[in-house]
């Protein structure tokens, strides 16, 4: 499935969507502080967690392109819950 992020519907839904906690944690793991002040506050509220959440964007890409790595991340996350 592909999402057309530029469609009017996707843009409208994005305005009210919750921010993914995993995304916030990944930003915190990377020591990235968004320029958007509202998003920056949310990033500051999460604790870095490089074991359960991607430590960086490379791990994120590997996760989505390598089925074995995706399974290992899912298993590690399930054990922590």
Coordinates of N, CA and C in Angstrom, one line a residue:
X1 N 0.8 -1.2 0.0 CA 0.0 0.0 0.0 C 0.9 1.2 0.0
X2 N 0.5 2.2 -0.8 CA 1.2 3.5 -0.8 C 0.3 4.6 -0.4
X3 N 0.8 5.5 0.4 CA 0.0 6.6 0.8 C 0.4 7.9 0.0
X4 N -0.5 8.6 -0.5 CA -0.3 9.8 -1.2 C -0.3 10.9 -0.1
X5 N 0.9 11.2 0.4 CA 0.9 12.2 1.5 C 0.6 13.6 1.1
X6 N 0.6 13.9 -0.2 CA 0.3 15.2 -0.7 C -1.2 15.4 -1.0
X7 N -2.0 14.3 -0.8 CA -3.4 14.5 -1.0 C -4.1 15.3 0.0
X8 N -5.2 15.9 -0.3 CA -5.9 16.8 0.6 C -6.3 16.0 1.9
X9 N -6.8 14.8 1.7 CA -7.2 14.0 2.9 C -6.1 13.7 3.8
X10 N -4.9 13.3 3.3 CA -3.7 13.0 4.1 C -3.3 14.3 4.8
X11 N -3.3 15.4 4.2 CA -2.9 16.6 4.8 C -3.8 17.0 5.9
X12 N -5.1 16.8 5.7 CA -6.1 17.1 6.7 C -5.9 16.2 8.0
X13 N -5.7 14.9 7.7 CA -5.6 14.0 8.8 C -4.3 14.2 9.6
X14 N -3.3 14.7 8.9 CA -2.0 15.0 9.6 C -2.1 16.1 10.6
X15 N -3.0 17.0 10.4 CA -3.2 18.1 11.3 C -3.7 17.7 12.7
X16 N -4.4 16.5 12.8 CA -5.0 16.1 14.0 C -4.4 14.8 14.5
X17 N -3.4 14.2 13.8 CA -2.8 13.0 14.2 C -1.9 13.1 15.4
X18 N -1.9 12.1 16.2 CA -1.0 12.0 17.3 C 0.5 11.8 16.8
X19 N 1.4 12.3 17.5 CA 2.8 12.1 17.1 C 3.3 10.7 17.7
X20 N 3.9 10.0 16.8 CA 4.3 8.6 17.1 C 5.4 8.7 18.2
X21 N 5.2 8.0 19.3 CA 6.2 8.0 20.4 C 7.5 7.4 20.0
X22 N 7.5 6.4 19.1 CA 8.7 5.8 18.6 C 9.5 6.9 17.8
X23 N 8.8 7.7 17.0 CA 9.5 8.8 16.3 C 10.2 9.8 17.2
X24 N 9.4 10.1 18.3 CA 10.0 11.1 19.3 C 11.2 10.5 20.0
X25 N 11.1 9.2 20.3 CA 12.2 8.5 21.0 C 13.4 8.4 20.1
X26 N 13.2 8.1 18.8 CA 14.3 8.0 17.8 C 15.0 9.4 17.7
X27 N 14.2 10.5 17.6 CA 14.8 11.8 17.6 C 15.7 12.0 18.9
X28 N 15.1 11.6 20.0 CA 15.9 11.8 21.3 C 17.1 10.9 21.2
X29 N 17.0 9.7 20.7 CA 18.2 8.8 20.6 C 19.3 9.5 19.8
X30 N 18.9 10.2 18.7 CA 19.8 10.8 17.8 C 20.3 12.2 18.3
X31 N 19.8 12.6 19.5 CA 20.1 14.0 20.0 C 19.6 15.0 19.0
X32 N 18.5 14.8 18.4 CA 17.9 15.8 17.4 C 16.9 16.6 18.1
X33 N 17.0 17.9 18.0 CA 15.9 18.8 18.6 C 15.2 19.5 17.4
X34 N 14.0 19.2 17.2 CA 13.3 19.8 16.0 C 13.2 21.3 16.2
X35 N 13.1 22.0 15.0 CA 12.9 23.4 15.0 C 11.5 23.8 15.4
X36 N 10.5 22.9 15.2 CA 9.2 23.2 15.6 C 9.1 23.1 17.1
X37 N 8.8 24.2 17.8 CA 8.8 24.3 19.2 C 7.9 23.3 19.9
X38 N 6.7 23.0 19.3 CA 5.8 22.1 19.9 C 6.3 20.7 19.9
X39 N 7.0 20.3 18.8 CA 7.6 19.0 18.6 C 8.8 18.9 19.5
X40 N 9.6 19.9 19.6 CA 10.7 19.9 20.5 C 10.4 19.6 21.9
X41 N 9.3 20.2 22.4 CA 8.8 19.9 23.8 C 8.5 18.5 23.9
X42 N 7.8 17.9 23.0 CA 7.5 16.5 23.0 C 8.7 15.6 23.1
X43 N 9.7 15.9 22.3 CA 11.0 15.2 22.2 C 11.7 15.2 23.6
X44 N 11.6 16.4 24.2 CA 12.3 16.5 25.5 C 11.6 15.7 26.6
X45 N 10.3 15.3 26.4 CA 9.6 14.6 27.4 C 9.8 13.1 27.4
X46 N 10.4 12.6 26.3 CA 10.7 11.1 26.2 C 12.1 10.8 26.7
X47 N 12.3 9.6 27.1 CA 13.6 9.1 27.6 C 14.3 8.4 26.4
X48 N 15.6 8.6 26.2 CA 16.3 7.9 25.1 C 16.2 6.4 25.4
X49 N 16.0 5.6 24.4 CA 15.9 4.1 24.6 C 16.4 3.5 23.3
X50 N 17.7 3.2 23.2 CA 18.3 2.6 22.0 C 18.1 1.1 21.9
X51 N 17.6 0.5 22.9 CA 17.3 -1.0 22.8 C 16.0 -1.3 22.2
X52 N 14.9 -0.5 22.6 CA 13.6 -0.8 22.1 C 13.2 0.0 20.9
X53 N 13.9 1.1 20.7 CA 13.6 2.0 19.6 C 14.8 2.2 18.8
X54 N 14.7 2.5 17.5 CA 15.8 2.7 16.6 C 16.8 3.7 17.2
X55 N 18.0 3.4 17.2 CA 19.0 4.4 17.7 C 19.3 5.5 16.7
X56 N 19.0 5.2 15.4 CA 19.2 6.2 14.3 C 18.5 5.8 13.1
X57 N 18.5 6.7 12.1 CA 17.7 6.5 10.9 C 18.2 5.2 10.1
X58 N 19.5 4.9 10.2 CA 20.0 3.7 9.5 C 19.3 2.5 10.0
X59 N 19.2 2.3 11.3 CA 18.5 1.2 11.9 C 17.1 1.2 11.4
X60 N 16.4 2.3 11.3 CA 15.0 2.4 10.8 C 14.9 1.8 9.4
X61 N 15.8 2.3 8.6 CA 15.8 1.8 7.2 C 16.1 0.3 7.1
X62 N 17.1 -0.2 7.9 CA 17.4 -1.6 7.9 C 16.2 -2.4 8.3
X63 N 15.5 -1.9 9.4 CA 14.3 -2.6 9.9 C 13.3 -2.8 8.8
X64 N 13.1 -1.8 8.0 CA 12.0 -1.8 7.0 C 12.5 -2.5 5.7
X65 N 13.7 -2.8 5.6 CA 14.2 -3.5 4.4 C 14.8 -4.8 4.6
X66 N 15.0 -5.2 5.9 CA 15.6 -6.5 6.2 C 14.6 -7.3 7.1
X67 N 14.0 -8.3 6.6 CA 12.9 -9.0 7.4 C 13.5 -9.7 8.7
X68 N 14.7 -10.2 8.6 CA 15.3 -10.8 9.8 C 15.5 -9.7 10.9
X69 N 16.0 -8.6 10.5 CA 16.2 -7.5 11.5 C 14.9 -7.0 12.1
X70 N 13.9 -6.9 11.2 CA 12.6 -6.5 11.6 C 12.0 -7.4 12.7
X71 N 12.2 -8.7 12.5 CA 11.8 -9.7 13.5 C 12.5 -9.6 14.8
X72 N 13.8 -9.3 14.7 CA 14.6 -9.2 16.0 C 14.2 -8.0 16.8
X73 N 13.9 -6.9 16.1 CA 13.4 -5.6 16.8 C 12.0 -5.9 17.4
X74 N 11.1 -6.6 16.7 CA 9.8 -6.9 17.2 C 9.9 -7.7 18.5
X75 N 10.8 -8.8 18.4 CA 11.0 -9.6 19.6 C 11.5 -8.9 20.7
X76 N 12.5 -8.1 20.5 CA 13.1 -7.3 21.6 C 12.1 -6.4 22.2
X77 N 11.3 -5.7 21.4 CA 10.2 -4.8 21.9 C 9.2 -5.6 22.7
X78 N 8.8 -6.8 22.2 CA 7.8 -7.6 22.9 C 8.3 -8.0 24.3
X79 N 9.5 -8.4 24.4 CA 10.1 -8.8 25.7 C 10.1 -7.7 26.7
X80 N 10.1 -6.5 26.3 CA 10.2 -5.3 27.2 C 8.8 -4.9 27.7
X81 N 7.8 -5.4 26.9 CA 6.4 -5.0 27.3 C 5.8 -5.9 28.3

